[in-house]
Short mmCIF file of C-alpha atoms in Angstrom, two decimals:
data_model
loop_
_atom_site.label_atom_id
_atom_site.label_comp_id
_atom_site.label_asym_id
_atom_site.label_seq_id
_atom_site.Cartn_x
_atom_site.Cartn_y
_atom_site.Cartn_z
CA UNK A 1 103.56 122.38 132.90
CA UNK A 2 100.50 119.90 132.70
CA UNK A 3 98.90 119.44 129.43
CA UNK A 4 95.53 121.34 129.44
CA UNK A 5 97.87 124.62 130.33
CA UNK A 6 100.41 123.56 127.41
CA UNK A 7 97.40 122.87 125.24
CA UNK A 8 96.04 125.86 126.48
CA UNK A 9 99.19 128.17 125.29
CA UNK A 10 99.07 126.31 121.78
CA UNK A 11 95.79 127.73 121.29
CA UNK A 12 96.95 131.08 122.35
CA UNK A 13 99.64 130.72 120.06
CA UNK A 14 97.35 129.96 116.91
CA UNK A 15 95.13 132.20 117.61
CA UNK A 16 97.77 135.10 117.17
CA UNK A 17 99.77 133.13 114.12
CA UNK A 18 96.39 133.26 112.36
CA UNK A 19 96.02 137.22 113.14
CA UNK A 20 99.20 137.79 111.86
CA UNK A 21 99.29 135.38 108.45
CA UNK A 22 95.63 136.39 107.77
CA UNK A 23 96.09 140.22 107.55
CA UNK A 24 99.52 139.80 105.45
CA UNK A 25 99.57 136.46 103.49
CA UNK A 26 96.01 137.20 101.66
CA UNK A 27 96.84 140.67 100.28
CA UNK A 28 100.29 139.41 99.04
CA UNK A 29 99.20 139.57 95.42
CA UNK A 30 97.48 143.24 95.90
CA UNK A 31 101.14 144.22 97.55
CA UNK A 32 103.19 142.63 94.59
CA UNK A 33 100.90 144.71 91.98
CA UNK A 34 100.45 148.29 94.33
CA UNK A 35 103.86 148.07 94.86
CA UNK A 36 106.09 146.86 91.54
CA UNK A 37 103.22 146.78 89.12
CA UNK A 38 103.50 142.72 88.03
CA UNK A 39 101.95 140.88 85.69
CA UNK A 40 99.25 138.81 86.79
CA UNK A 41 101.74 135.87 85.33
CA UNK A 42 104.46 136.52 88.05
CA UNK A 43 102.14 137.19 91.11
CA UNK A 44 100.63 134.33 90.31
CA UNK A 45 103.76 132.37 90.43
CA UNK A 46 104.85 134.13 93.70
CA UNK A 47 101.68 133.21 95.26
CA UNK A 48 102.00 129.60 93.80
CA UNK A 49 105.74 129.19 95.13
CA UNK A 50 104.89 130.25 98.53
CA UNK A 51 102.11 127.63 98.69
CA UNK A 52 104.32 125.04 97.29
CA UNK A 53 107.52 125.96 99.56
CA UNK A 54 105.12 125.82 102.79
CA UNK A 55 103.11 122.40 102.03
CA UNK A 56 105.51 121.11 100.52
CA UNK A 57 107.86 121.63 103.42
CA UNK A 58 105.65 120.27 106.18
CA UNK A 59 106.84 116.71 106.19
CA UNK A 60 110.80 118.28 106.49
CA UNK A 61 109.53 120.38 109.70
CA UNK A 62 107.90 117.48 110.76
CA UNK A 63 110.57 115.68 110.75
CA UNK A 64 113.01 118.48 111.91
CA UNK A 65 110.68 118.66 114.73
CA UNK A 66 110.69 115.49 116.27
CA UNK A 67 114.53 114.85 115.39
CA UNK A 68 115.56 118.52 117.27
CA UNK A 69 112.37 119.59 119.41
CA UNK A 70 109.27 120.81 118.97
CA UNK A 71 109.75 123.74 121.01
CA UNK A 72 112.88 124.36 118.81
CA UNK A 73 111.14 123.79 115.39
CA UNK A 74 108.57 126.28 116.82
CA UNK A 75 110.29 129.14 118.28
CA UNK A 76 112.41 128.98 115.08
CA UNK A 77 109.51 128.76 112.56
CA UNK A 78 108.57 132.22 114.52
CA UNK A 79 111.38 133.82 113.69
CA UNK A 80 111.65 133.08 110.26
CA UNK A 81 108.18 134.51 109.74
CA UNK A 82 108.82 137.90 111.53
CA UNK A 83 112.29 138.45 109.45
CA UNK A 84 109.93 137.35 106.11
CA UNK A 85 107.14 139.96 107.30
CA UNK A 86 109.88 142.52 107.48
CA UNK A 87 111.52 141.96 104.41
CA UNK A 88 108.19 142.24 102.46
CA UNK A 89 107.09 145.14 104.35
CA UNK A 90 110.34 146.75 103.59
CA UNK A 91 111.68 145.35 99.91
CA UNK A 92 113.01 147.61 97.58
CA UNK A 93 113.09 145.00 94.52
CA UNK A 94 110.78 142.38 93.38
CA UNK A 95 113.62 139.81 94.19
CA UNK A 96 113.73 140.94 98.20
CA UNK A 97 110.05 140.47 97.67
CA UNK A 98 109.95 137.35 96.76
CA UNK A 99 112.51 136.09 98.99
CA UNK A 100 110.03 137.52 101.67
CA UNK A 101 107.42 135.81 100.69
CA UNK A 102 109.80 132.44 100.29
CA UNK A 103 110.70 132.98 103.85
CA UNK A 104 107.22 133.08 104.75
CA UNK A 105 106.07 130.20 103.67
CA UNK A 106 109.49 128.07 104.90
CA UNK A 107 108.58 129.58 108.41
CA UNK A 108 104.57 128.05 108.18
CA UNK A 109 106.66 124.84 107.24
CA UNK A 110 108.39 125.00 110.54
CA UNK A 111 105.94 125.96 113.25
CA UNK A 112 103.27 124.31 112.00
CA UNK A 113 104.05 120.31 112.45
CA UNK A 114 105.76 121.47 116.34
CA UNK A 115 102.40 123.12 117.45
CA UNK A 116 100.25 119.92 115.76
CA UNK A 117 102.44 117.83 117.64
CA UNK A 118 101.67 119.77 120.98
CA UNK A 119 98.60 119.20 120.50
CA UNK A 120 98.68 115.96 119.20
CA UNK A 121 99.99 115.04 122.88
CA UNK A 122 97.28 116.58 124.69
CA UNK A 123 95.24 114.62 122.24
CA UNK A 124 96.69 111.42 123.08
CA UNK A 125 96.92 112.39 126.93
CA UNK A 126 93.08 113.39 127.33
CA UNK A 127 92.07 110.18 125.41
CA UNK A 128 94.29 108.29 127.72
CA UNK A 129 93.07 109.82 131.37
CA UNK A 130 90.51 107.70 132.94
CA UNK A 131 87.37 109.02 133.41
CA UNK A 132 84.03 108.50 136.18
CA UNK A 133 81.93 105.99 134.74
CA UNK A 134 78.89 107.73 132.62
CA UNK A 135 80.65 111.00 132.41
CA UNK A 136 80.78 112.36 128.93
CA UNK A 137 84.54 112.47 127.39
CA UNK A 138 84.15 115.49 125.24
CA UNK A 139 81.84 118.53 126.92
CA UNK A 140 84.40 120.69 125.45
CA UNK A 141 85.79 120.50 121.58
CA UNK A 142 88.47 117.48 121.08
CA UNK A 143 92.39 119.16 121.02
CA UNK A 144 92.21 119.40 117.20
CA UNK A 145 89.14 120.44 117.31
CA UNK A 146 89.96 123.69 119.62
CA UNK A 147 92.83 124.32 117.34
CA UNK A 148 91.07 124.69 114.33
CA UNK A 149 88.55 126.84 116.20
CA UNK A 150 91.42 129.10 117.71
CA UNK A 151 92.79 129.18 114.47
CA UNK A 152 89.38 130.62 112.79
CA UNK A 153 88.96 133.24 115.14
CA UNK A 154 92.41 134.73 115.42
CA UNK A 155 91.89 134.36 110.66
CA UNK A 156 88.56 136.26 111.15
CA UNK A 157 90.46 138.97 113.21
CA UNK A 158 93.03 139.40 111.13
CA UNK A 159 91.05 139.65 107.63
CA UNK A 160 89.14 142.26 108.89
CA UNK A 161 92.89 144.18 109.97
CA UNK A 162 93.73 143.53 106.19
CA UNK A 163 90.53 144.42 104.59
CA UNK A 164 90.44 147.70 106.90
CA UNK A 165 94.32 149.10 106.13
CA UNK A 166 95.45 147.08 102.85
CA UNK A 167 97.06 148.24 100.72
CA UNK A 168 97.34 151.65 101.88
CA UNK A 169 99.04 150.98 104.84
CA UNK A 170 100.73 147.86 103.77
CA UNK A 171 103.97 148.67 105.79
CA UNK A 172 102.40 149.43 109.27
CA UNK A 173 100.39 146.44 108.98
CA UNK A 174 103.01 144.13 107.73
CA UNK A 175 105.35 145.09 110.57
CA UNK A 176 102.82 145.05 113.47
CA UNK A 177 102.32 141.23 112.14
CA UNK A 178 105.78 141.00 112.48
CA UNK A 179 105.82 142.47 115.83
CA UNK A 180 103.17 139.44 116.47
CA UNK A 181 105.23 136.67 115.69
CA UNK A 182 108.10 138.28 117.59
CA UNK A 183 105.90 138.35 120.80
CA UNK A 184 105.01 134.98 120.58
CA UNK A 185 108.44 133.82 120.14
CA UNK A 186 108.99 135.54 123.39
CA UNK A 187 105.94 134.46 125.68
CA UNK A 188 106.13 130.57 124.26
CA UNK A 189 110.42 130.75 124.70
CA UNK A 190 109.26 131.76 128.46
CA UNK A 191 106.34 129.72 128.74
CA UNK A 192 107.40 126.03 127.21
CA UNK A 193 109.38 123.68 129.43
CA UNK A 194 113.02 123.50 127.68
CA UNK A 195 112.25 119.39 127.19
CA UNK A 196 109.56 118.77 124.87
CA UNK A 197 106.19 117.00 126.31
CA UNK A 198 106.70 112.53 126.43
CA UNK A 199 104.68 112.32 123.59
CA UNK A 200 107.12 114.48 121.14
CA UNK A 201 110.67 113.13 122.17
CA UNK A 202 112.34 111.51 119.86
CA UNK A 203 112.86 107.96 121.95
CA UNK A 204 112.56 104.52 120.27
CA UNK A 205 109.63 102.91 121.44
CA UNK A 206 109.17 99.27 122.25
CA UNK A 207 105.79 98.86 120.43
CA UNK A 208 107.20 100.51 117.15
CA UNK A 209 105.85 97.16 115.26
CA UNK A 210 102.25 97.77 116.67
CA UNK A 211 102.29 101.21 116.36
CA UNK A 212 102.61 100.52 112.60
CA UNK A 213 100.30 98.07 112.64
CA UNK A 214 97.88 100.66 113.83
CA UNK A 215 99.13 103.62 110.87
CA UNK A 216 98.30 101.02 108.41
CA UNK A 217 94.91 100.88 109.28
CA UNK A 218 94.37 104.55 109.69
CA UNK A 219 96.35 105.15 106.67
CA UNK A 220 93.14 104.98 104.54
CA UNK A 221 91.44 107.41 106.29
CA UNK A 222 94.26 109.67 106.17
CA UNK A 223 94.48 109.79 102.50
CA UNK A 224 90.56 110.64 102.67
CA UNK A 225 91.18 113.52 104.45
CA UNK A 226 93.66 114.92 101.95
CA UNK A 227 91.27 114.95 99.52
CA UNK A 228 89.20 117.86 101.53
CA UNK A 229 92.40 120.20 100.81
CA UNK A 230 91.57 120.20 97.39
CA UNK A 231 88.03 121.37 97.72
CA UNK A 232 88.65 123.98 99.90
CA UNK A 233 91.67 125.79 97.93
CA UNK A 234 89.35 125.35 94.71
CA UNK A 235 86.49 127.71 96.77
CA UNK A 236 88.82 130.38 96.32
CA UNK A 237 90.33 129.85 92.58
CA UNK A 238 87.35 128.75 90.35
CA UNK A 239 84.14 130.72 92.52
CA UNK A 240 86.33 133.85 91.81
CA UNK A 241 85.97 133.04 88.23
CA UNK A 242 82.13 132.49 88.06
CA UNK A 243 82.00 135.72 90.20
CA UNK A 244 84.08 137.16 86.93
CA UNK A 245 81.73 135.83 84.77
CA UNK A 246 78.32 136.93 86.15
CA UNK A 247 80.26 140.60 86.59
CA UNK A 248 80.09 139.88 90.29
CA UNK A 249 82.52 142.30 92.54
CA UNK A 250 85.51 139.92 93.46
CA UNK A 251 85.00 141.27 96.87
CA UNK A 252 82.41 139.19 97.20
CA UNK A 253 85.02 136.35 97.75
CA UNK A 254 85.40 137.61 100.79
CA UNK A 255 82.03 137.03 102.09
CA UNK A 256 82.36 133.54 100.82
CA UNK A 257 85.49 133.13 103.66
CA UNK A 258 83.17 135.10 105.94
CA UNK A 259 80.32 132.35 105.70
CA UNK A 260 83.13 129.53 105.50
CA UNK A 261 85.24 130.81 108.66
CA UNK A 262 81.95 132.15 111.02
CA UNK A 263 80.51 128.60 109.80
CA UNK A 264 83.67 126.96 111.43
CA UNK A 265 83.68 129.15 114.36
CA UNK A 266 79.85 128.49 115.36
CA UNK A 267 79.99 124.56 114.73
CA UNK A 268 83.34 123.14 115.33
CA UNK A 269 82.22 123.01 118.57
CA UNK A 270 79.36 120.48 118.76
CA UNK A 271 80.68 119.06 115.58
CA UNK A 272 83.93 117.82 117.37
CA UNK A 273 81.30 116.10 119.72
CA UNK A 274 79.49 114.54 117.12
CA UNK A 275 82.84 113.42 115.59
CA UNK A 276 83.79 111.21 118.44
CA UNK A 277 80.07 109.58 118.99
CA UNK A 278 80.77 109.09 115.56
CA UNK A 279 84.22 107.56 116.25
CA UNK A 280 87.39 109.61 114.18
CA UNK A 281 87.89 107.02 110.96
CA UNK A 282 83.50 107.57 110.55
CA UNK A 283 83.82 110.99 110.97
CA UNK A 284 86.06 111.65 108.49
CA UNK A 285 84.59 109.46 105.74
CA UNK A 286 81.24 112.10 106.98
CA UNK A 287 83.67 115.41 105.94
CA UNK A 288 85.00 113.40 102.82
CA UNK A 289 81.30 113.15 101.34
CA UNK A 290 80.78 116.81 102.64
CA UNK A 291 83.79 117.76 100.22
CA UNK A 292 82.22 115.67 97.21
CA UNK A 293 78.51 117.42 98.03
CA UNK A 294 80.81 120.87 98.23
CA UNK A 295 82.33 120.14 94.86
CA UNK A 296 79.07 118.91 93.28
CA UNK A 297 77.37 122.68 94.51
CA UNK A 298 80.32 124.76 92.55
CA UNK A 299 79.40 122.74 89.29
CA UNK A 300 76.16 123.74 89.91
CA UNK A 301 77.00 127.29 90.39
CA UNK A 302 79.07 127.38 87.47
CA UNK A 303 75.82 126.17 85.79
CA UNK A 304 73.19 128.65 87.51
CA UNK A 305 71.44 130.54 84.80
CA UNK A 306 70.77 133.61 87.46
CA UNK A 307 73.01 135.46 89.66
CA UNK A 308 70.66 134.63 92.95
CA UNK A 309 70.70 130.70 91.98
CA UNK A 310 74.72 131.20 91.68
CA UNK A 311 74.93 133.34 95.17
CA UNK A 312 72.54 129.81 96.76
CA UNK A 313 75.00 127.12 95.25
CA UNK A 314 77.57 129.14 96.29
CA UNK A 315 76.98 129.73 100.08
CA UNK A 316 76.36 125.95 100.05
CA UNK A 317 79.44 124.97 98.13
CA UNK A 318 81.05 127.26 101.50
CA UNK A 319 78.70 125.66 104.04
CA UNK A 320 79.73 122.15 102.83
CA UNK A 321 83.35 122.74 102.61
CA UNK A 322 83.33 124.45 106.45
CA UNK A 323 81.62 120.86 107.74
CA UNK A 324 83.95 118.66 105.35
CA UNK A 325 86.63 120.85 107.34
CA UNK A 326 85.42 119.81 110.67
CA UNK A 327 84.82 116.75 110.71
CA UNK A 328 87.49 115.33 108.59
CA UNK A 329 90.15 117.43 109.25
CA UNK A 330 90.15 117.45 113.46
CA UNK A 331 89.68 113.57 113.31
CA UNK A 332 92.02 112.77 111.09
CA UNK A 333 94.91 114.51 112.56
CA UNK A 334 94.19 112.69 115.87
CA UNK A 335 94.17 109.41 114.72
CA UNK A 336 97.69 110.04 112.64
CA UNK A 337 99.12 111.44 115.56
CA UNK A 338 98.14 108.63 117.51
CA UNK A 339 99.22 106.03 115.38
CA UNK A 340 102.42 104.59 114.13
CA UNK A 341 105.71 104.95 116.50
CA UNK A 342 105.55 107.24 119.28
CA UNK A 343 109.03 108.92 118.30
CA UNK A 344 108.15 110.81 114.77
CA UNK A 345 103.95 111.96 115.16
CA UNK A 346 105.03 115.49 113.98
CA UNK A 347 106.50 113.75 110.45
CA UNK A 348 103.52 112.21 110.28
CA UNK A 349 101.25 115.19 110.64
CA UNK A 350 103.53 116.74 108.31
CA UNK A 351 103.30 114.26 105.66
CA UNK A 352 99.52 114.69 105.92
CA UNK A 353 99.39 118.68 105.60
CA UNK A 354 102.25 117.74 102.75
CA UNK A 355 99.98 115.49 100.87
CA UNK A 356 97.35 117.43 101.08
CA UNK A 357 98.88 120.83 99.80
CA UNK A 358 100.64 118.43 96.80
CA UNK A 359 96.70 117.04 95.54
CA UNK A 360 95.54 120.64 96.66
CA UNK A 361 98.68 122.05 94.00
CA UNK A 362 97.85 118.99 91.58
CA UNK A 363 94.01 119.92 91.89
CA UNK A 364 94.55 123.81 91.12
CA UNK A 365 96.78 123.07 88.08
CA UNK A 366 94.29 120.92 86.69
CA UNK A 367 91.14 122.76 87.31
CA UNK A 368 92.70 125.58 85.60
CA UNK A 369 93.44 123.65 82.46
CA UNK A 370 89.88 122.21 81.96
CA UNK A 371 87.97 125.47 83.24
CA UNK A 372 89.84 127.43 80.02
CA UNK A 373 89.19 124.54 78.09
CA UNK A 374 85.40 123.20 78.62
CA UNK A 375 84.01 125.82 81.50
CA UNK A 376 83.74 126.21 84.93
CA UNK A 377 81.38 123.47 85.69
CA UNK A 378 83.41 120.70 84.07
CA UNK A 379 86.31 122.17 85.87
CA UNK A 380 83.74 121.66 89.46
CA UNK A 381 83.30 117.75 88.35
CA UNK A 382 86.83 117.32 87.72
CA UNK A 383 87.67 118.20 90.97
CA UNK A 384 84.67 116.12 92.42
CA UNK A 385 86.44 112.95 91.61
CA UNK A 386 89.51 113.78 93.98
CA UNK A 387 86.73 113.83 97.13
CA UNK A 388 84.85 110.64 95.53
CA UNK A 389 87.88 108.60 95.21
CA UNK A 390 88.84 109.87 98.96
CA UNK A 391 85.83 108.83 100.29
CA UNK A 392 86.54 105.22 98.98
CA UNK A 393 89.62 105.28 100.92
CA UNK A 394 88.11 106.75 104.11
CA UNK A 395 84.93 104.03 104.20
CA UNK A 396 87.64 101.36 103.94
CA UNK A 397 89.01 103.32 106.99
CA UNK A 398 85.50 103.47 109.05
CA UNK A 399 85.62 99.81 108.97
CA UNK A 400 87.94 98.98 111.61
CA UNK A 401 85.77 99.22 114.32
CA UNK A 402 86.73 99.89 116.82
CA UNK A 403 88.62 102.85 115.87
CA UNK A 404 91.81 101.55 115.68
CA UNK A 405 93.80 104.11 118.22
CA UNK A 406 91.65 104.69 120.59
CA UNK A 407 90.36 102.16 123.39
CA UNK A 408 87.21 103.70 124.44
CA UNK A 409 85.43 104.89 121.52
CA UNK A 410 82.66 102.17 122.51
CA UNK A 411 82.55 103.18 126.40
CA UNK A 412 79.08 102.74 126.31
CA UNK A 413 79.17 99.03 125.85
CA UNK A 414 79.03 97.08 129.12
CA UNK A 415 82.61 95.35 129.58
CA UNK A 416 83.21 92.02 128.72
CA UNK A 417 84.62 89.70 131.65
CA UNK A 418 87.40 86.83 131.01
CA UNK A 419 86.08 83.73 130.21
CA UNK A 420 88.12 82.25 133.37
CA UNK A 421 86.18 84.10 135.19
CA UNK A 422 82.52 84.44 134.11
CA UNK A 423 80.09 82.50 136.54
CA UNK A 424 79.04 79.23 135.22
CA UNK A 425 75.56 77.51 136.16
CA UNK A 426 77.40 74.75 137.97
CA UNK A 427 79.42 76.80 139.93
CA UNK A 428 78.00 79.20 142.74
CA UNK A 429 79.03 82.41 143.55
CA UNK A 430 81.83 83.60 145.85
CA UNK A 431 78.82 84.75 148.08
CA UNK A 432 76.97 81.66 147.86
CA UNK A 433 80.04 79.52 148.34
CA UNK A 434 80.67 81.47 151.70
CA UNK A 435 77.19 81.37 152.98
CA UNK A 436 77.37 76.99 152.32
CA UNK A 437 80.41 76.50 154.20
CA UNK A 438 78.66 78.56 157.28
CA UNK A 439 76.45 76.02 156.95
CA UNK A 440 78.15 72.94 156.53
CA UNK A 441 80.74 74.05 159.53
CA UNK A 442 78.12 75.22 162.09
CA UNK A 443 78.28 73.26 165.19
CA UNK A 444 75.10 71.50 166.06
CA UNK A 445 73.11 73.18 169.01
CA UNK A 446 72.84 70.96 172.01
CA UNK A 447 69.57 70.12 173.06
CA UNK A 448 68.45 71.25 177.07
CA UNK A 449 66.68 68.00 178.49
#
């Protein structure tokens, strides 16, 4: 199988992942309260353990992945998630429950780093393939860039499943998810070549030294893009509370993920363009600043005086996350999975989902603290500093120029030509030396008398 058809089933593949976790994994807390009554203490602690166990875990499937297989870390991952989406949809005690939910998050752990390393190859294959001179290198979105796309659209599909059946039919719905992991265990088991692509197997590589040359220097940027993490799992845990406040409906969160995912679904597109005119280390340092602006609109809709002026800095706060999402997120991903040694990109991508979901954790923990201590908008500014130190980092990454893993982010430039073999005003041409040797060698014409 070629890349653009593996690439192709990868998107497939998160497309339906996203249907599934999106009309479960948001609704666990309503389940864990229709179902055994809990205090908003221990749901909050389920919720928080199945965050931690999944980010937490990425770097380990990374890592499992490129020491066993992608395709193994994957088709295992599945299954892990569709016995976790039985157990919750059929627990009898809390404990089952949250063993469920443990499960669920171990199996995003898995799958996740094998199908960014899929990709990751594609990436690293389409960047490589030559290309007619003057033809344009992205008309359609960038690997990373489709994922996240296929990823938004299968999440839009399956909030609106939740929103429509949860809770009251919890069990139907949790099961049919189920059945969706199940199927795509099946059809990528069938579908994926037993040997995992070039750029996944776990071979030493000759260049290992440059390769780490090269992780260095995108390791700034990478730690930038962590920082957008952060601001995007705050949207969801201190808005809520200004919603609270102003005795807005809390369903009202969910137009805020409406705006954020259709905002992702209609730009990601020409973003992921812009991204690589840009070049990937610039384009990330662009998403970093759109987390700090994203974090600078929640203070000032904790601030609003009025419920319209809170519903305005809101929606932006949303807008500016989506863009900080696309831009940073996409490019960063590339650039780690391009960099470092060739054996292990699926432990890197790992470690950066991991860091991210440990400053995301780190973020939440202290965001709470200061919101119940000096309000929602000091809370906002708190968090700001995590995207204004990040975009430090990720300017110190646009620097290298070029970008760093990538040899034809400036194809636009004329090429340069050896010096041994640049013309110099002394010497003439190939053409002109031919044409004076005709010249010098022709024999003379003999004159008729």
């Amino acid at each position: 199988m070629s890349a653009s058809p593996r690439l192709r089933v990868m998107l497939a593949a998160q497309a339906a992942f996203m249907i599934g976790f999106s009309s479960v994994v948001p609704f666990i807390a309503v389940l864990a309260d229709d179902r055994f009554h809990l205090g908003p203490a221990a749901i909050g602690a389920i919720v928080g353990a199945r965050v931690a166990v999944q980010q937490g875990l990425f770097i380990v499937g990374g890592a499992l992945a490129d020491r066993l297989g992608a395709r193994t870390l994957l088709l295992t991952g599945c299954a892990v998630r569709a016995v976790g989406f039985v157990l919750l949809a059929l627990a009898p005690t809390p404990a089952v429950f949250v063993i469920a939910v443990l499960l669920i998050g171990m199996a995003g752990a898995l799958f996740s780093p094998a199908v960014d390393a899929y990709v990751g190859a594609a990436d690293a294959a389409s960047r490589a393939r030559p290309r007619p001179v003057g033809a344009r290198r992205w008309s359609a979105p960038t690997p990373f860039a489709a994922l996240a796309l296929a990823g938004e659209a299968g999440g839009i599909v399956g909030a609106a499943v939740g929103a429509l059946f949860m809770p009251a039919y919890a069990v139907p719905v949790v099961i049919v998810a189920s059945a969706v992991f199940l199927a795509a265990l099946v059809v990528l088991a069938r579908l994926l070549p037993a040997r995992p692509p070039a750029a996944v197997v776990p071979v030493a590589a000759p260049g290992d030294h440059a390769d780490l040359g090269r992780l260095r220097r995108v390791l700034p940027s990478a730690v930038g893009a962590a920082t957008v993490l952060a601001v995007y799992t705050q949207l969801f845990s201190l808005l809520p509370l200004g919603m609270a406040a102003r005795g807005v409906g809390g369903g009202w969160v969910g137009v805020v993920s409406i705006v954020l995912s259709a905002t992702i679904v209609l730009l990601q597109w020409p973003l992921s363009r812009v991204a690589e005119r840009l070049t990937r280390p610039r384009a990330v340092a662009a998403g970093v600043a759109a987390a700090l602006a994203a974090a600078l609109a929640g203070a000032v809709s904790a601030a609003a005086a009025s419920v319209p002026a809170f519903a305005a800095a809101a929606a932006a706060a949303a807008v500016c996350t989506a863009l900080a999402v696309m831009l940073a997120t996409p490019s960063a991903q590339s650039l780690v999975a391009a960099a470092g040694p060739a054996s292990r990109p699926a432990t890197r991508l790992g470690a950066l989902a991991s860091a991210g979901g440990v400053l995301a954790l780190g973020a939440s923990a202290l965001a709470g603290a200061v919101a119940g201590a000096s309000g929602l908008a000091a809370a906002w500014l708190i968090v700001a500093l995590l995207p204004a130190a990040g975009l430090v980092f990720a300017c110190i990454g646009a620097r290298t120029v070029p970008d760093p893993t990538t040899r034809e982010e400036h194809h636009d430039r004329p090429p340069t030509i050896p010096e041994d073999r640049r013309r110099r005003p002394d010497r003439p041409s190939p053409a002109g030396t031919e044409r004076l040797l005709r010249r010098r060698w022709r024999r003379p014409r003999r004159r008729v008398r």
